[in-house]
CSV table of C-alpha atoms in Angstrom, one decimal:
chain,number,residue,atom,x,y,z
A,2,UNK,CA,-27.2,-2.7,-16.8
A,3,UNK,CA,-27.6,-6.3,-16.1
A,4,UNK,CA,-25.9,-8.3,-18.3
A,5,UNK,CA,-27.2,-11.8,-19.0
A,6,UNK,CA,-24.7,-15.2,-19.5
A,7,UNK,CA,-24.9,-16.7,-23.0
A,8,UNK,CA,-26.8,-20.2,-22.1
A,9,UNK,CA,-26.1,-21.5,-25.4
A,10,UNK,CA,-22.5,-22.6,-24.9
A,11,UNK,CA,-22.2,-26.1,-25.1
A,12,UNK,CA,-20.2,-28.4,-22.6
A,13,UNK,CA,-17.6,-29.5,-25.7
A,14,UNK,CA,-16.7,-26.2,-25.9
A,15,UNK,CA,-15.5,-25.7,-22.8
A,16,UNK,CA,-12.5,-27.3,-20.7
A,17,UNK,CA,-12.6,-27.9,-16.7
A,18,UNK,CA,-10.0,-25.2,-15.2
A,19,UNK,CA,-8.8,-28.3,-12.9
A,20,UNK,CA,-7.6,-30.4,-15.6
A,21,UNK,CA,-6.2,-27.1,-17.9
A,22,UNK,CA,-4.2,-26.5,-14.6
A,23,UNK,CA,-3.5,-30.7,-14.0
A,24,UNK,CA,-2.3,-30.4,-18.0
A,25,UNK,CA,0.0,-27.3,-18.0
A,26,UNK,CA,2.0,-28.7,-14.9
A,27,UNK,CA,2.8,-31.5,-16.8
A,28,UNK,CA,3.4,-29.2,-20.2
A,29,UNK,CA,6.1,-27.1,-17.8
A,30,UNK,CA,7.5,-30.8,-16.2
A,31,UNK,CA,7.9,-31.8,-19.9
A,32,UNK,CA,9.4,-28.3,-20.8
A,33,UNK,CA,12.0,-29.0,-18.0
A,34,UNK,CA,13.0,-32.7,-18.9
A,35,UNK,CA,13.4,-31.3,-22.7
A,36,UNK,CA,10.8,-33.3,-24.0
A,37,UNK,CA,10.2,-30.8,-26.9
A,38,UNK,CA,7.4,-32.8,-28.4
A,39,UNK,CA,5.0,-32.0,-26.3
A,40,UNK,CA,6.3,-28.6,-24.9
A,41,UNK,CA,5.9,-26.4,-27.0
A,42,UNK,CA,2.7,-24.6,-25.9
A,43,UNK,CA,4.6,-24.6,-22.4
A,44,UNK,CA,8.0,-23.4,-24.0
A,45,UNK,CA,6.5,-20.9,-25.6
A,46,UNK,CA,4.2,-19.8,-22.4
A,47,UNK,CA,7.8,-19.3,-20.6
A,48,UNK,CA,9.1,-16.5,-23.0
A,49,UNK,CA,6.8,-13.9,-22.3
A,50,UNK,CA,7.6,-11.3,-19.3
A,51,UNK,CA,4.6,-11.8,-17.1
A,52,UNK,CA,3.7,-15.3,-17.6
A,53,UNK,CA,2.6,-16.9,-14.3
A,54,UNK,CA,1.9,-13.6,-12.4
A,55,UNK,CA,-1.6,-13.8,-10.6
A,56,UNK,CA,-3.7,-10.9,-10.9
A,57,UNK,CA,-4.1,-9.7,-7.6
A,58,UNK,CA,-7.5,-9.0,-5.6
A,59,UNK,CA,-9.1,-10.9,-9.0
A,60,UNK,CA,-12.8,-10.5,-8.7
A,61,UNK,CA,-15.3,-13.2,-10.2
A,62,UNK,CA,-17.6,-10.9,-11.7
A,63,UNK,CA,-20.2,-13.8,-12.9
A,64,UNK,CA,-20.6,-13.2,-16.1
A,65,UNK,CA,-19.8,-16.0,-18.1
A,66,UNK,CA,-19.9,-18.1,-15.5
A,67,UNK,CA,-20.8,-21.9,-15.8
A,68,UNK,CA,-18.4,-21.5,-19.3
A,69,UNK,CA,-15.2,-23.5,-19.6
A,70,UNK,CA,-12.6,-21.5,-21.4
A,71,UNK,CA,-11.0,-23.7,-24.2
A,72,UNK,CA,-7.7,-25.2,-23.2
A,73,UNK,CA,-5.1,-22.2,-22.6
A,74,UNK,CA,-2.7,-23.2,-24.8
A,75,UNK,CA,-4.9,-22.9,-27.5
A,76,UNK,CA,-5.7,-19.6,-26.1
A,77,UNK,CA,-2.1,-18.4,-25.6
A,78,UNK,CA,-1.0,-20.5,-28.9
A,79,UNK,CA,-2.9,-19.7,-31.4
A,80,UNK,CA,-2.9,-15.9,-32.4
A,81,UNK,CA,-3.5,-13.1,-34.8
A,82,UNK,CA,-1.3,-11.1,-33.6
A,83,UNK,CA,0.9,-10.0,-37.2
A,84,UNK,CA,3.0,-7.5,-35.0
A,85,UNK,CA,4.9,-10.6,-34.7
A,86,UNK,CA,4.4,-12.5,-37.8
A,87,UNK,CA,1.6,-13.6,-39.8
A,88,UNK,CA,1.3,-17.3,-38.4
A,89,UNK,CA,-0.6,-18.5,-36.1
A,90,UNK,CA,2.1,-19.8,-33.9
A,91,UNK,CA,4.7,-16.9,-34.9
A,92,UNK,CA,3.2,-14.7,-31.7
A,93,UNK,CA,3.8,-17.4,-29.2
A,94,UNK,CA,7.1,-17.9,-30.8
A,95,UNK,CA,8.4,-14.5,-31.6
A,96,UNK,CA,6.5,-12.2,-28.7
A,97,UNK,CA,9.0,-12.6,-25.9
A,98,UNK,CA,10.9,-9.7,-27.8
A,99,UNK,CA,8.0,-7.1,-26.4
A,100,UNK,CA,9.2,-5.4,-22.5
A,101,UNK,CA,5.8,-4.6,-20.7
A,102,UNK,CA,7.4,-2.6,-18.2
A,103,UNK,CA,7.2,0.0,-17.8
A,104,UNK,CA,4.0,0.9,-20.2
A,105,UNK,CA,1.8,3.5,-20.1
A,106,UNK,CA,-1.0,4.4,-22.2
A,107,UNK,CA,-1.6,8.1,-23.6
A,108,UNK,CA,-5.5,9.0,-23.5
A,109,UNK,CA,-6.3,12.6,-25.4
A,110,UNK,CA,-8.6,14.1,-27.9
A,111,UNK,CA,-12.1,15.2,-26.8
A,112,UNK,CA,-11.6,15.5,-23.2
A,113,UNK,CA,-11.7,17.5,-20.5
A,114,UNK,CA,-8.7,15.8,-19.2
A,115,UNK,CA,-6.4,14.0,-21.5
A,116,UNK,CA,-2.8,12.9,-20.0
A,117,UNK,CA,-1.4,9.5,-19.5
A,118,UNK,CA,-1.7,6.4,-17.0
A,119,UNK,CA,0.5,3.7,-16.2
A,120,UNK,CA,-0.1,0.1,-16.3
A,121,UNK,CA,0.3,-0.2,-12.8
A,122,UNK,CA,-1.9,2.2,-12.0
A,123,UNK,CA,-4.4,0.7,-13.4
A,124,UNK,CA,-4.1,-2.8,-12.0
A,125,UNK,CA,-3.9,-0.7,-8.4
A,126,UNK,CA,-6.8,1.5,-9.5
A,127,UNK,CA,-9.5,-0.3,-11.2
A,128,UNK,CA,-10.9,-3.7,-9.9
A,129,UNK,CA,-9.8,-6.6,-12.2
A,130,UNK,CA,-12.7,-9.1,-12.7
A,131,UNK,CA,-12.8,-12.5,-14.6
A,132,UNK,CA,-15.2,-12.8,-17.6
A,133,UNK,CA,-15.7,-15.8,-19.7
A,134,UNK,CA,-16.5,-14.1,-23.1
A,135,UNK,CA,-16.9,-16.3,-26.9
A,136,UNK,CA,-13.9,-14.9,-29.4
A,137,UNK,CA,-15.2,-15.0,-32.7
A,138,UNK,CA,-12.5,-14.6,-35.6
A,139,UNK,CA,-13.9,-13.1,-39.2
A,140,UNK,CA,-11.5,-16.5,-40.7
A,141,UNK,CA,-14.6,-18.3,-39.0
A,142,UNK,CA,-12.9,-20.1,-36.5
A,143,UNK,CA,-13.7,-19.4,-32.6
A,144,UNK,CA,-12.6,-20.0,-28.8
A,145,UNK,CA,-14.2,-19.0,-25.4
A,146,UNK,CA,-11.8,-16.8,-23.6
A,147,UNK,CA,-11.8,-16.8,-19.7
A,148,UNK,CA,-10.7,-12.7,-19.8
A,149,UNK,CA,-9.5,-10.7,-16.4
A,150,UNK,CA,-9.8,-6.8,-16.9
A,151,UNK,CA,-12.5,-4.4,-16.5
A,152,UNK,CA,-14.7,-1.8,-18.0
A,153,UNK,CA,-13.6,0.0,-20.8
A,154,UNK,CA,-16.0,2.7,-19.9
A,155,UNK,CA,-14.7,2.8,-16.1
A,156,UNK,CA,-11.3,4.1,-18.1
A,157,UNK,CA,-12.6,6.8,-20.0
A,158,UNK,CA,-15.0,8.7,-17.6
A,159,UNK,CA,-11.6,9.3,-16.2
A,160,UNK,CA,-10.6,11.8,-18.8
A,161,UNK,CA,-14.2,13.1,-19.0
A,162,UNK,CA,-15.0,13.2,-22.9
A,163,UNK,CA,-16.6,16.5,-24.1
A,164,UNK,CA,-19.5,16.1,-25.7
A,165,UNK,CA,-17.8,16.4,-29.0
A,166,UNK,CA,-16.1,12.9,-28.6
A,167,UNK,CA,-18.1,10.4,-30.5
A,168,UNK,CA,-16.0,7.8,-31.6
A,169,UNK,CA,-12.6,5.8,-30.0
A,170,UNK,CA,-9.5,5.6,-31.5
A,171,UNK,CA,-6.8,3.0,-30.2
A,172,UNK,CA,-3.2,2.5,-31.6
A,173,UNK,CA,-0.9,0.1,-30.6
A,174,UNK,CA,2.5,0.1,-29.8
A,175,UNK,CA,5.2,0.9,-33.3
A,176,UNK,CA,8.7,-0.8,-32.6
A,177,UNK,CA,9.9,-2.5,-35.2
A,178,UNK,CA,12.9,-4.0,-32.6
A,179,UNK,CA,10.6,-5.2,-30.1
A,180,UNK,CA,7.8,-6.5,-32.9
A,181,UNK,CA,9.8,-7.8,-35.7
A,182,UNK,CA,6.8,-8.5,-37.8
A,183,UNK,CA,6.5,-4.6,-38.2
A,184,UNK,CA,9.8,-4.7,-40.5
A,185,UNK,CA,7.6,-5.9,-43.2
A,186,UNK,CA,4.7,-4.1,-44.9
A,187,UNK,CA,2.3,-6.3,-44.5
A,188,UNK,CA,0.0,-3.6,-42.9
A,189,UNK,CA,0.1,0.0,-42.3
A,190,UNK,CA,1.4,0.1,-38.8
A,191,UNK,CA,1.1,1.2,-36.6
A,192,UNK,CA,-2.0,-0.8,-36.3
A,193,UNK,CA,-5.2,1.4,-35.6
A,194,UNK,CA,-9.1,0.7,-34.5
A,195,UNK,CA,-12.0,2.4,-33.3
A,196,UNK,CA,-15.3,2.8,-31.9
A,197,UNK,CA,-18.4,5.0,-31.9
A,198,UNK,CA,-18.9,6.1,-27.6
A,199,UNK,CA,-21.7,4.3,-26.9
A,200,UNK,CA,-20.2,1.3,-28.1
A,201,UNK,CA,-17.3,1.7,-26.3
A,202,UNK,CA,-18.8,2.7,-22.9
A,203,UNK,CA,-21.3,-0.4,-23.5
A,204,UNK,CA,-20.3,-2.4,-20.0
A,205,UNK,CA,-19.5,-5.4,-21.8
A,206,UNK,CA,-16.6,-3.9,-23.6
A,207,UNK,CA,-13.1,-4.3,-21.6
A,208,UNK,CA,-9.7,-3.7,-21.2
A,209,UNK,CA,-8.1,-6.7,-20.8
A,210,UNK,CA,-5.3,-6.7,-18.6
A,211,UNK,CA,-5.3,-11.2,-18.4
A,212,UNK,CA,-6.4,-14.4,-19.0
A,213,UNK,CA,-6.6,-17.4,-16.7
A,214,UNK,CA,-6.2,-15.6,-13.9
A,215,UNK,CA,-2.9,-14.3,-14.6
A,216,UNK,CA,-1.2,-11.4,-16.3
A,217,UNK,CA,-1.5,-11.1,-20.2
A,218,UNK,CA,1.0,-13.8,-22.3
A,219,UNK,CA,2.9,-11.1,-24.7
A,220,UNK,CA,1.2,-13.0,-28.1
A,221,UNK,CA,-2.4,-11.9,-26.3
A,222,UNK,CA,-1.8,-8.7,-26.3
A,223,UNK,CA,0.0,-7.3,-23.2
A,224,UNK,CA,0.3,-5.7,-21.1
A,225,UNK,CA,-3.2,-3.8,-21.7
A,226,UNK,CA,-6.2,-5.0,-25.2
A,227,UNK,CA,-9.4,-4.3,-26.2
A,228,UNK,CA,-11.9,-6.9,-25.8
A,229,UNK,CA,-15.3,-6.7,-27.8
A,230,UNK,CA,-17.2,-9.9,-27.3
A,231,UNK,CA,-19.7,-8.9,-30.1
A,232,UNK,CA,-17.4,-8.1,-32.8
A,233,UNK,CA,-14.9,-10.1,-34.9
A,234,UNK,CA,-11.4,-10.6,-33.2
A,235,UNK,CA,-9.4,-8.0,-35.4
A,236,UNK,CA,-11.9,-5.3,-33.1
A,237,UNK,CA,-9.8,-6.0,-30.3
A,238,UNK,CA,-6.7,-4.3,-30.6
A,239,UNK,CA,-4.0,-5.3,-28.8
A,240,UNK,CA,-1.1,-3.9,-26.8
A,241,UNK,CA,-2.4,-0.5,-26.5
A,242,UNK,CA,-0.1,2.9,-26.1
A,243,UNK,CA,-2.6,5.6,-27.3
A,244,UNK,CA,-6.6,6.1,-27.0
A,245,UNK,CA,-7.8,9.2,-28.6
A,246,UNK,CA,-11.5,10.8,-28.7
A,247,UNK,CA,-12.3,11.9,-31.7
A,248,UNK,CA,-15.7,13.7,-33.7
A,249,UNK,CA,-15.1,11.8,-36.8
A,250,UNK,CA,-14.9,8.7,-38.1
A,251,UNK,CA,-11.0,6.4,-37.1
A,252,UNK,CA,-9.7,5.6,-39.9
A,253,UNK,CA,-8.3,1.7,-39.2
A,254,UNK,CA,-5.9,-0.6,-40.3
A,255,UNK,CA,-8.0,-3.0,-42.1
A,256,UNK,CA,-10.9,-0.9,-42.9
A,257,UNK,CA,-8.4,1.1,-44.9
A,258,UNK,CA,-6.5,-2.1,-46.5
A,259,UNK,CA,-9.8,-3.4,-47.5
A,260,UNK,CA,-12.8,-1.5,-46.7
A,261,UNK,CA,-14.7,-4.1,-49.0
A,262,UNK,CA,-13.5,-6.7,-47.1
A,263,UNK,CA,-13.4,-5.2,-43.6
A,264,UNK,CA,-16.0,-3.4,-41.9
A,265,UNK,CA,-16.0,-0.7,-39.6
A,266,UNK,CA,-18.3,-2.1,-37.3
A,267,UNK,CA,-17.2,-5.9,-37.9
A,268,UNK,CA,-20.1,-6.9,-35.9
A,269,UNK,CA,-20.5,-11.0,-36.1
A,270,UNK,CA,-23.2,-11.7,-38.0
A,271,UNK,CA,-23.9,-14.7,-40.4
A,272,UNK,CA,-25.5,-13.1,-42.8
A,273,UNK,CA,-22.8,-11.0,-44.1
A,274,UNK,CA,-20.1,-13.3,-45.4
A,275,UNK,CA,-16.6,-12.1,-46.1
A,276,UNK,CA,-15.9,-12.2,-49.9
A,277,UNK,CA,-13.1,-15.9,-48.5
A,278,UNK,CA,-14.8,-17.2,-45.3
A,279,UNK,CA,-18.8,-17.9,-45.1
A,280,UNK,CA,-19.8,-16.2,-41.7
A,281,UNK,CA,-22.6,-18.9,-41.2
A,282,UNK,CA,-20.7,-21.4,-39.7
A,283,UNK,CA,-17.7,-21.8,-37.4
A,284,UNK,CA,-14.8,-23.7,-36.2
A,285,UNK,CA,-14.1,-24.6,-32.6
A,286,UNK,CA,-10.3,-24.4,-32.0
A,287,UNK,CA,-10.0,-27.5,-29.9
A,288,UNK,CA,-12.5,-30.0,-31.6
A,289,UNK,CA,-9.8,-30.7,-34.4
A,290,UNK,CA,-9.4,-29.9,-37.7
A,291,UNK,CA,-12.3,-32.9,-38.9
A,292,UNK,CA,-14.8,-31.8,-36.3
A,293,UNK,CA,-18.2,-30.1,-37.6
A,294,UNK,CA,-18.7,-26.8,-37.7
A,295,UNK,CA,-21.7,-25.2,-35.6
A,296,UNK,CA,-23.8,-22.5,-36.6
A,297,UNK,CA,-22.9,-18.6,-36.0
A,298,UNK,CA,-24.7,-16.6,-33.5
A,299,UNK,CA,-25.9,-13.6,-34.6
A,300,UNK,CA,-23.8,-10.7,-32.6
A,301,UNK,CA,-21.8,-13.9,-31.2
A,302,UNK,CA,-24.4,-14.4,-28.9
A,303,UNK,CA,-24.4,-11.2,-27.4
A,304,UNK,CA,-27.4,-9.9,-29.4
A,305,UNK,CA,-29.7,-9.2,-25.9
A,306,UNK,CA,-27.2,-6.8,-25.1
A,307,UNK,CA,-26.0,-5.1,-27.1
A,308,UNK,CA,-28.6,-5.2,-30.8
A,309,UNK,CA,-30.2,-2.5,-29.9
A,310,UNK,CA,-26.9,-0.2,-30.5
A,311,UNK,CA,-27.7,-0.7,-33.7
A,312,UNK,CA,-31.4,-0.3,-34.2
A,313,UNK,CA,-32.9,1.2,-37.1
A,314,UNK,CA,-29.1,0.5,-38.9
A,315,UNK,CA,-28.8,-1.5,-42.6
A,316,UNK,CA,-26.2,-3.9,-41.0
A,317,UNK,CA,-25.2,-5.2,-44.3
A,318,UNK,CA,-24.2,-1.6,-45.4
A,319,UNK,CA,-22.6,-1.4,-42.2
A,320,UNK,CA,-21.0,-4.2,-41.6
C-alpha cells in the first residue's frame, strides 16, 4: 500500500533537526555546569536507561518526510504517561525507576503460534525505519513525532492469527516498584487497549521502538509502544509486555472508566467533542500557551488512508 505524506503540516510546526541537535548539546553543557534553570528537559533526558543509544541500521522510510518534529524536549517532556504520575512532567521526572532490559513481550490468543520475543530480537530482526507521524491528544493539544520502529502488522504475521482473531489486545507492564504511579487507583492497571485486525495490520500502525533517532526515553513508552497516527494519543499504549488475539471485543482501560467519555475506536475527529475538550480545534505544544489554536483534521490527517476502515460505520456512535 502506498502511503501518502500529510502536505498540510505547516513550517511553524515543525523544528530543524540541526538546531534541536545544536539546542540539546547545550541543554546537556548546561546540565553539566548545574545550571538547573535551563536543564531540566536535559536532566530529565539523562535518567532514563537508553537515552542516547542510536538505533542501529535506522532506515528513512520517507514517510513524513519534509516534517520537522517539534523540539524533543517537548517530545520527551511532556507526557501522559500516569504509570508514573498524572502530570505532565511527572514521566520525565519519575520514569528512570522502569529497567528495560531485559524485556520481552508475550504474544498469544488466536494464533497458530503464540510464545514470546525479546526486545532484542526485535531490533535484530525487524528493520527499524523513521516516520514523522502528527500525535493528536483527546485534551486537544498536539505534537509531530519523528517515530523509529516498524510495522505492527510485520510483528503479528509472526504468530500467524487464526482466523478467529479479530481484534488486539495490548497490556502494559504492572509493577508498582518500577511505576510508582501504579500505587494509586487512579486507573485500573494494569493499563489495557485494543484493536479490531485490520486496523491493526493497517501499515501505518507501528511499534515504536524510538524517537529521534535513538532508543525510546522511559516517559515515551520504552522499551517497545503502540503508535496509531489516526487515533487519539491514549490509543497508543505504551511499554508493552503482553499482545493477545482475541474474537471479542478488549475490554480497555478508559473505555471501561468512562465509556461515555472514551471511545473504543478514539478515532480523531472534530465532530465528536469530548463532554471537557471541543475536538474542533487544537493546541500546538511549542507555540506557547497564547498562540492560536488551528483547526482539527479529520482522522488527524490520515483520512486517505485509512477512512475507508470505517466505511459504512455511524462514527459518532462509534467514536
Amino acid at each position: 500500500m502506498l502511503i501518502k505524506k500529510p502536505s498540510d503540516i505547516r513550517p511553524s510546526e515543525i523544528t530543524d533537526r540541526g538546531i534541536y541537535l545544536k539546542r540539546r548539546e547545550f541543554l546537556q553543557a548546561a546540565a553539566a555546569l548545574g545550571l538547573g534553570a535551563v536543564a531540566g528537559p536535559a536532566s530529565a533526558l539523562a535518567k532514563s536507561e537508553a537515552h542516547g543509544t542510536p538505533i542501529k541500521d535506522l532506515v528513512k522510510s520517507g514517510i513524513g518526510e519534509g516534517m520537522q518534529p517539534t523540539e524533543y524536549e517537548y517530545v520527551t517532556g511532556y507526557n501522559n504517561f500516569y504509570e508514573f504520575g498524572t502530570g505532565k512532567g511527572d514521566p520525565a521526572d519519575n520514569a528512570h525507576t522502569l529497567r528495560t532490559r531485559p524485556w520481552s513481550v508475550v504474544v498469544d490468543g488466536e494464533c497458530e503460534a503464540p510464545g514470546e520475543i525479546g526486545i532484542e530480537d526485535i531490533l535484530k530482526t525487524l528493520p527499524q525505519e523513521e516516520r514523522i507521524y502528527r500525535l493528536r491528544c483527546v485534551e486537544a493539544w498536539a505534537m509531530v513525532v519523528p517515530w523509529v520502529g516498524f510495522p505492527l502488522g510485520e510483528l503479528l504475521k509472526r504468530f500467524k492469527p487464526t482466523s478467529s482473531a479479530k481484534y488486539v489486545a495490548f497490556e502494559t507492564l504492572y509493577d508498582p516498584k518500577q511505576m510508582p504511579g501504579q500505587r494509586r487507583a487512579v486507573l485500573d492497571w494494569p493499563y489495557r487497549e485494543g484493536l479490531r485486525i485490520d486496523e491493526a495490520m493497517h501499515p501505518l500502525a507501528i511499534l515504536a521502538t524510538g524517537l529521534y533517532g535513538e532508543l525510546l526515553p522511559n516517559q515515551n513508552g520504552a522499551p517497545l509502544r503502540l503508535v496509531v497516527p489516526w487515533k487519539y494519543g491514549f490509543k497508543s499504549i505504551k511499554s508493552i509486555v503482553r499482545i493477545s488475539f482475541t474474537r471479542t471485543i478488549p475490554e480497555t482501560t478508559w473505555w471501561k472508566m468512562a465509556p461515555d467519555e472514551y471511545g473504543f475506536y478514539a478515532n480523531v475527529n472534530p465532530e465528536v467533542d469530548h463532554p471537557r475538550w471541543s475536538q474542533a480545534r487544537e493546541r500546538h505544544i511549542g507555540e506557547g500557551l497564547f498562540a492560536s489554536k488551528h483547526p482539527t483534521l479529520m482522522f488527524n490527517g490520515y483520512a486517505e488512508q485509512v477512512a475507508g476502515l470505517y466505511k459504512g460505520m455511524d462514527l459518532h456512535k462509534f467514536y
